[in-house]
Amino acid sequence: MAARLNLDSDADDLELSCRVIGDYDTCLADVLEKTPSPVPKVFLFYGAEAYQTSYLLKKANLCPGIKVR
């Protein structure tokens, strides 16, 4: 059984997910900017993952208000 997204009934869940992802991305970007070199590789991995997630959600128009940093 495939999962399906019903934008009418799942709008609140989707909005909350977009906010959480946006806040996570902002926090992680701040950490990456303020961490002195060399930045631990795990931070770079999570930074790349957060960027890709935000980009795909924005591109799919699921989270149009999300900022891709």
PDB file of C-alpha atoms in Angstrom:
ATOM      1  CA  MET A   1       0.000   0.000   0.000  1.00  0.00           C
ATOM      2  CA  ALA A   2       1.501   3.315  -1.067  1.00  0.00           C
ATOM      3  CA  ALA A   3       1.323   6.353   1.188  1.00  0.00           C
ATOM      4  CA  ARG A   4      -0.650   9.216  -0.279  1.00  0.00           C
ATOM      5  CA  LEU A   5      -0.620  12.856   0.728  1.00  0.00           C
ATOM      6  CA  ASN A   6      -4.043  14.442   0.958  1.00  0.00           C
ATOM      7  CA  LEU A   7      -3.348  18.184   0.965  1.00  0.00           C
ATOM      8  CA  ASP A   8      -6.823  19.010   2.270  1.00  0.00           C
ATOM      9  CA  SER A   9      -6.828  16.844   5.386  1.00  0.00           C
ATOM     10  CA  ASP A  10      -3.069  16.862   5.995  1.00  0.00           C
ATOM     11  CA  ALA A  11      -2.514  20.611   5.599  1.00  0.00           C
ATOM     12  CA  ASP A  12      -1.813  21.231   9.296  1.00  0.00           C
ATOM     13  CA  ASP A  13       0.648  18.338   9.484  1.00  0.00           C
ATOM     14  CA  LEU A  14       2.386  19.555   6.346  1.00  0.00           C
ATOM     15  CA  GLU A  15       2.631  23.125   7.659  1.00  0.00           C
ATOM     16  CA  LEU A  16       4.103  21.899  10.947  1.00  0.00           C
ATOM     17  CA  SER A  17       6.624  19.733   9.089  1.00  0.00           C
ATOM     18  CA  CYS A  18       7.671  22.688   6.946  1.00  0.00           C
ATOM     19  CA  ARG A  19       8.174  24.849  10.045  1.00  0.00           C
ATOM     20  CA  VAL A  20      10.220  22.196  11.830  1.00  0.00           C
ATOM     21  CA  ILE A  21      12.420  21.597   8.785  1.00  0.00           C
ATOM     22  CA  GLY A  22      12.864  25.348   8.276  1.00  0.00           C
ATOM     23  CA  ASP A  23      13.866  25.873  11.913  1.00  0.00           C
ATOM     24  CA  TYR A  24      16.251  22.915  11.775  1.00  0.00           C
ATOM     25  CA  ASP A  25      17.893  24.289   8.632  1.00  0.00           C
ATOM     26  CA  THR A  26      18.281  27.756  10.136  1.00  0.00           C
ATOM     27  CA  CYS A  27      19.814  26.378  13.324  1.00  0.00           C
ATOM     28  CA  LEU A  28      22.191  24.094  11.443  1.00  0.00           C
ATOM     29  CA  ALA A  29      23.269  26.894   9.092  1.00  0.00           C
ATOM     30  CA  ASP A  30      24.062  29.083  12.113  1.00  0.00           C
ATOM     31  CA  VAL A  31      26.132  26.285  13.659  1.00  0.00           C
ATOM     32  CA  LEU A  32      28.053  25.763  10.410  1.00  0.00           C
ATOM     33  CA  GLU A  33      28.745  29.490  10.042  1.00  0.00           C
ATOM     34  CA  LYS A  34      29.980  29.881  13.624  1.00  0.00           C
ATOM     35  CA  THR A  35      32.027  26.683  13.904  1.00  0.00           C
ATOM     36  CA  PRO A  36      35.741  27.367  13.462  1.00  0.00           C
ATOM     37  CA  SER A  37      37.630  25.460  10.773  1.00  0.00           C
ATOM     38  CA  PRO A  38      37.947  22.592  10.302  1.00  0.00           C
ATOM     39  CA  VAL A  39      34.214  21.898  10.571  1.00  0.00           C
ATOM     40  CA  PRO A  40      33.483  18.324  11.712  1.00  0.00           C
ATOM     41  CA  LYS A  41      32.426  16.134   8.791  1.00  0.00           C
ATOM     42  CA  VAL A  42      29.180  15.147  10.502  1.00  0.00           C
ATOM     43  CA  PHE A  43      28.078  18.812  10.469  1.00  0.00           C
ATOM     44  CA  LEU A  44      28.825  19.021   6.752  1.00  0.00           C
ATOM     45  CA  PHE A  45      26.848  15.829   6.121  1.00  0.00           C
ATOM     46  CA  TYR A  46      23.789  17.106   7.990  1.00  0.00           C
ATOM     47  CA  GLY A  47      24.132  20.499   6.334  1.00  0.00           C
ATOM     48  CA  ALA A  48      24.072  18.901   2.883  1.00  0.00           C
ATOM     49  CA  GLU A  49      21.111  16.718   3.856  1.00  0.00           C
ATOM     50  CA  ALA A  50      19.180  19.705   5.205  1.00  0.00           C
ATOM     51  CA  TYR A  51      19.873  21.716   2.047  1.00  0.00           C
ATOM     52  CA  GLN A  52      18.704  18.887  -0.215  1.00  0.00           C
ATOM     53  CA  THR A  53      15.542  18.334   1.818  1.00  0.00           C
ATOM     54  CA  SER A  54      14.655  22.034   1.794  1.00  0.00           C
ATOM     55  CA  TYR A  55      15.408  22.348  -1.914  1.00  0.00           C
ATOM     56  CA  LEU A  56      13.238  19.357  -2.843  1.00  0.00           C
ATOM     57  CA  LEU A  57      10.325  20.475  -0.644  1.00  0.00           C
ATOM     58  CA  LYS A  58      10.464  23.966  -2.152  1.00  0.00           C
ATOM     59  CA  LYS A  59      10.825  22.629  -5.715  1.00  0.00           C
ATOM     60  CA  ALA A  60       7.837  20.285  -5.215  1.00  0.00           C
ATOM     61  CA  ASN A  61       5.871  23.290  -3.893  1.00  0.00           C
ATOM     62  CA  LEU A  62       5.076  21.459  -0.656  1.00  0.00           C
ATOM     63  CA  CYS A  63       6.809  24.114   1.452  1.00  0.00           C
ATOM     64  CA  PRO A  64       6.793  27.252  -0.723  1.00  0.00           C
ATOM     65  CA  GLY A  65       7.785  29.523   2.171  1.00  0.00           C
ATOM     66  CA  ILE A  66      10.885  27.573   3.163  1.00  0.00           C
ATOM     67  CA  LYS A  67      14.198  29.357   2.686  1.00  0.00           C
ATOM     68  CA  VAL A  68      16.970  27.468   0.953  1.00  0.00           C
ATOM     69  CA  ARG A  69      20.263  28.735   2.385  1.00  0.00           C
TER      70      ARG A  69
END
